[in-house]
Amino acid sequence: MIHRIHNFSAGPCTLPLEVLQEAQTELVDYQGAGMSLIEMSHRGKHFDDVHNEAVALARKVFEVPDDFSVLFLQGGATLQFSMVPMNLIPHGARAAYVNSGSWASGAIADARIYGDVYTAWDGKEDNYSRMPMSKEVQLQPNTRYLHITSNETIGGIRFSDWPEVDVPMVADMSSDYMSRRIPWDRFDLVYGGVQKNLGPAGMAVVFIRQSALETCNRNLGRYLRYDIHADKNSMFNTPPVFPIYILGKVLRWMDETGGLTAIEKAAEEKAALLYSEIDNSRDYFRCPVHQASRSVMNVIFRLPTADLEALFIKEAAGQGLVNLKGHRSVGGCRASIYNAMPRSGVEALTGFMKLFRASHPD
Ligand SMILES: *Cc1c(COP(=O)(O)O)cnc(C)c1O
């Protein structure tokens, strides 16, 4: 028997067991080559196939239109906080950002270094407990793009409805990447680190529209230029071969288990199960975010006291339900239930929540 527990980590996080096992089988001798994939040239036939299949599957699974390029870049989502404004804000134009919490704040802080950036909506007054409605997003003239964070991993909120604005959008989708269908016509660029829904840490996947590529700033160090990565099919320098290899397997797993439709349905159902456990607990468990903005990936909740929260996290771990502690900046509890978290993991958690509530009344 393999020892696997339910891992609710926010990232890096749980991956499909089938994917791990397949990689394990292939690791030492990749398809009869007598060496592993991570020991061979990234310019050789084996890796070339892996790379191109990952690109093709990313397009297929996420239903990406043909006029977008797919880029595999190092530096995680964090480097994109700089690359986006460096490449996309032309001299004399501005960029708008929605400040929805921790990750959006990071994106704004970096963007300010490279361009004329303003906050089109700030959730501070509501303690970052909700996303804005379209009419609350205040755009100024000469705005190149509106940057949003589709899901705030720490605050546990997401855009359930995408903003309707008359400039192209750019989105950091790290923590709900490929967990739902998106309206591509409203985006010029979509990016995210892969270590939440899609693979191991060490890479971002960027989708960029052709027309945006054509107007990118070219006065940058070569690694920082989207147009060069697009021209070279993400092989400008040595790409992150291991993350690309595992990403391809995760995408194949998604494709074979019903694609985006099935993934989205499963995600909605898992989240509904957990939120209803919280809502039906007579205020023993409380979710501090607005109903309409509740994240489907990162479910945050509180217990009656900090002592009970600490005990809950400890006893849950004893039952094989780990990494339920909220981010240190906000406290409380957080269950991250990404694509690879099986429904049975969420059922085990809600079962434990029932027992805990009964055995530790407030
Ligand atoms: C995790 C995360 C990031 C940072 O990703 P790195 O790959 O560590 O740079 C950025 N944005 C969001 C929304 C995240 O969840």
PDB file of N, CA and C and ligand atoms in Angstrom, residues 10 75-79 81 103 149 151-153 172-175 191-196 202-203 338, ligand 1:
ATOM      1  N   ALA A  10      -1.708  25.179  -0.057  1.00  0.00           N
ATOM      2  CA  ALA A  10      -2.040  26.202  -1.055  1.00  0.00           C
ATOM      3  C   ALA A  10      -1.072  26.196  -2.230  1.00  0.00           C
ATOM      4  N   GLY A  75      10.750  31.733 -13.350  1.00  0.00           N
ATOM      5  CA  GLY A  75      10.483  32.902 -12.500  1.00  0.00           C
ATOM      6  C   GLY A  75       9.082  32.926 -11.915  1.00  0.00           C
ATOM      7  N   GLY A  76       8.301  31.877 -12.149  1.00  0.00           N
ATOM      8  CA  GLY A  76       6.971  31.787 -11.546  1.00  0.00           C
ATOM      9  C   GLY A  76       6.065  32.933 -11.949  1.00  0.00           C
ATOM     10  N   ALA A  77       4.964  33.075 -11.227  1.00  0.00           N
ATOM     11  CA  ALA A  77       4.047  34.185 -11.499  1.00  0.00           C
ATOM     12  C   ALA A  77       4.699  35.506 -11.117  1.00  0.00           C
ATOM     13  N   THR A  78       5.598  35.444 -10.152  1.00  0.00           N
ATOM     14  CA  THR A  78       6.188  36.676  -9.629  1.00  0.00           C
ATOM     15  C   THR A  78       6.982  37.443 -10.692  1.00  0.00           C
ATOM     16  N   LEU A  79       7.701  36.731 -11.543  1.00  0.00           N
ATOM     17  CA  LEU A  79       8.435  37.454 -12.591  1.00  0.00           C
ATOM     18  C   LEU A  79       7.456  38.132 -13.563  1.00  0.00           C
ATOM     19  N   PHE A  81       4.851  39.660 -12.734  1.00  0.00           N
ATOM     20  CA  PHE A  81       4.465  40.960 -12.160  1.00  0.00           C
ATOM     21  C   PHE A  81       5.312  42.078 -12.775  1.00  0.00           C
ATOM     22  N   TRP A 103      -1.877  39.154  -3.401  1.00  0.00           N
ATOM     23  CA  TRP A 103      -1.170  38.936  -4.667  1.00  0.00           C
ATOM     24  C   TRP A 103      -1.313  40.128  -5.586  1.00  0.00           C
ATOM     25  N   THR A 149      -6.561  39.810 -10.600  1.00  0.00           N
ATOM     26  CA  THR A 149      -6.111  38.547 -10.012  1.00  0.00           C
ATOM     27  C   THR A 149      -7.379  37.702  -9.932  1.00  0.00           C
ATOM     28  N   ASN A 151      -8.181  34.905  -8.757  1.00  0.00           N
ATOM     29  CA  ASN A 151      -8.473  34.238  -7.475  1.00  0.00           C
ATOM     30  C   ASN A 151      -7.373  34.644  -6.494  1.00  0.00           C
ATOM     31  N   GLU A 152      -7.772  35.224  -5.374  1.00  0.00           N
ATOM     32  CA  GLU A 152      -6.788  35.593  -4.345  1.00  0.00           C
ATOM     33  C   GLU A 152      -6.608  34.406  -3.401  1.00  0.00           C
ATOM     34  N   THR A 153      -5.452  33.811  -3.482  1.00  0.00           N
ATOM     35  CA  THR A 153      -5.132  32.558  -2.805  1.00  0.00           C
ATOM     36  C   THR A 153      -5.160  32.685  -1.282  1.00  0.00           C
ATOM     37  N   ASP A 172      -3.711  37.464 -13.587  1.00  0.00           N
ATOM     38  CA  ASP A 172      -2.929  36.484 -12.839  1.00  0.00           C
ATOM     39  C   ASP A 172      -3.911  35.403 -12.411  1.00  0.00           C
ATOM     40  N   MET A 173      -3.783  34.218 -13.007  1.00  0.00           N
ATOM     41  CA  MET A 173      -4.723  33.129 -12.711  1.00  0.00           C
ATOM     42  C   MET A 173      -4.055  32.004 -11.937  1.00  0.00           C
ATOM     43  N   SER A 174      -2.926  32.305 -11.289  1.00  0.00           N
ATOM     44  CA  SER A 174      -2.135  31.243 -10.662  1.00  0.00           C
ATOM     45  C   SER A 174      -2.954  30.224  -9.888  1.00  0.00           C
ATOM     46  N   SER A 175      -3.866  30.719  -9.045  1.00  0.00           N
ATOM     47  CA  SER A 175      -4.491  29.768  -8.121  1.00  0.00           C
ATOM     48  C   SER A 175      -5.855  29.258  -8.570  1.00  0.00           C
ATOM     49  N   TYR A 191      -1.675  34.746 -17.270  1.00  0.00           N
ATOM     50  CA  TYR A 191      -0.478  34.053 -16.771  1.00  0.00           C
ATOM     51  C   TYR A 191      -0.758  33.411 -15.416  1.00  0.00           C
ATOM     52  N   GLY A 192       0.130  32.504 -15.042  1.00  0.00           N
ATOM     53  CA  GLY A 192       0.016  31.900 -13.717  1.00  0.00           C
ATOM     54  C   GLY A 192       1.178  30.969 -13.474  1.00  0.00           C
ATOM     55  N   GLY A 193       1.586  30.843 -12.229  1.00  0.00           N
ATOM     56  CA  GLY A 193       2.549  29.817 -11.842  1.00  0.00           C
ATOM     57  C   GLY A 193       1.836  28.475 -11.942  1.00  0.00           C
ATOM     58  N   VAL A 194       2.592  27.397 -12.227  1.00  0.00           N
ATOM     59  CA  VAL A 194       1.912  26.113 -12.425  1.00  0.00           C
ATOM     60  C   VAL A 194       1.746  25.297 -11.149  1.00  0.00           C
ATOM     61  N   GLN A 195       2.341  25.744 -10.043  1.00  0.00           N
ATOM     62  CA  GLN A 195       2.420  24.858  -8.880  1.00  0.00           C
ATOM     63  C   GLN A 195       1.135  24.750  -8.056  1.00  0.00           C
ATOM     64  N   LYS A 196       0.042  25.327  -8.533  1.00  0.00           N
ATOM     65  CA  LYS A 196      -1.222  25.142  -7.813  1.00  0.00           C
ATOM     66  C   LYS A 196      -2.111  24.123  -8.517  1.00  0.00           C
ATOM     67  N   GLY A 202       8.292  26.273 -10.325  1.00  0.00           N
ATOM     68  CA  GLY A 202       9.441  26.624 -11.148  1.00  0.00           C
ATOM     69  C   GLY A 202       9.088  27.117 -12.533  1.00  0.00           C
ATOM     70  N   MET A 203       7.826  27.377 -12.785  1.00  0.00           N
ATOM     71  CA  MET A 203       7.457  27.800 -14.138  1.00  0.00           C
ATOM     72  C   MET A 203       6.136  28.563 -14.130  1.00  0.00           C
ATOM     73  N   TYR A 338      -7.589  22.168  -4.994  1.00  0.00           N
ATOM     74  CA  TYR A 338      -7.288  22.351  -6.412  1.00  0.00           C
ATOM     75  C   TYR A 338      -7.783  21.154  -7.231  1.00  0.00           C
TER      76      TYR A 338
HETATM   77  C1  LIG B   1       1.185  31.584  -5.699  1.00  0.00           C
HETATM   78  C2  LIG B   1       0.754  32.824  -6.389  1.00  0.00           C
HETATM   79  C3  LIG B   1       1.665  33.708  -6.991  1.00  0.00           C
HETATM   80  C4  LIG B   1       3.161  33.515  -6.907  1.00  0.00           C
HETATM   81  O1  LIG B   1       3.584  32.484  -7.683  1.00  0.00           O
HETATM   82  P1  LIG B   1       5.144  32.116  -7.798  1.00  0.00           P
HETATM   83  O2  LIG B   1       5.123  31.068  -8.836  1.00  0.00           O
HETATM   84  O3  LIG B   1       5.589  31.668  -6.445  1.00  0.00           O
HETATM   85  O4  LIG B   1       5.876  33.338  -8.236  1.00  0.00           O
HETATM   86  C5  LIG B   1       1.169  34.813  -7.645  1.00  0.00           C
HETATM   87  N1  LIG B   1      -0.155  35.049  -7.722  1.00  0.00           N
HETATM   88  C6  LIG B   1      -1.062  34.236  -7.148  1.00  0.00           C
HETATM   89  C7  LIG B   1      -2.520  34.543  -7.251  1.00  0.00           C
HETATM   90  C8  LIG B   1      -0.638  33.091  -6.471  1.00  0.00           C
HETATM   91  O5  LIG B   1      -1.542  32.274  -5.898  1.00  0.00           O
END
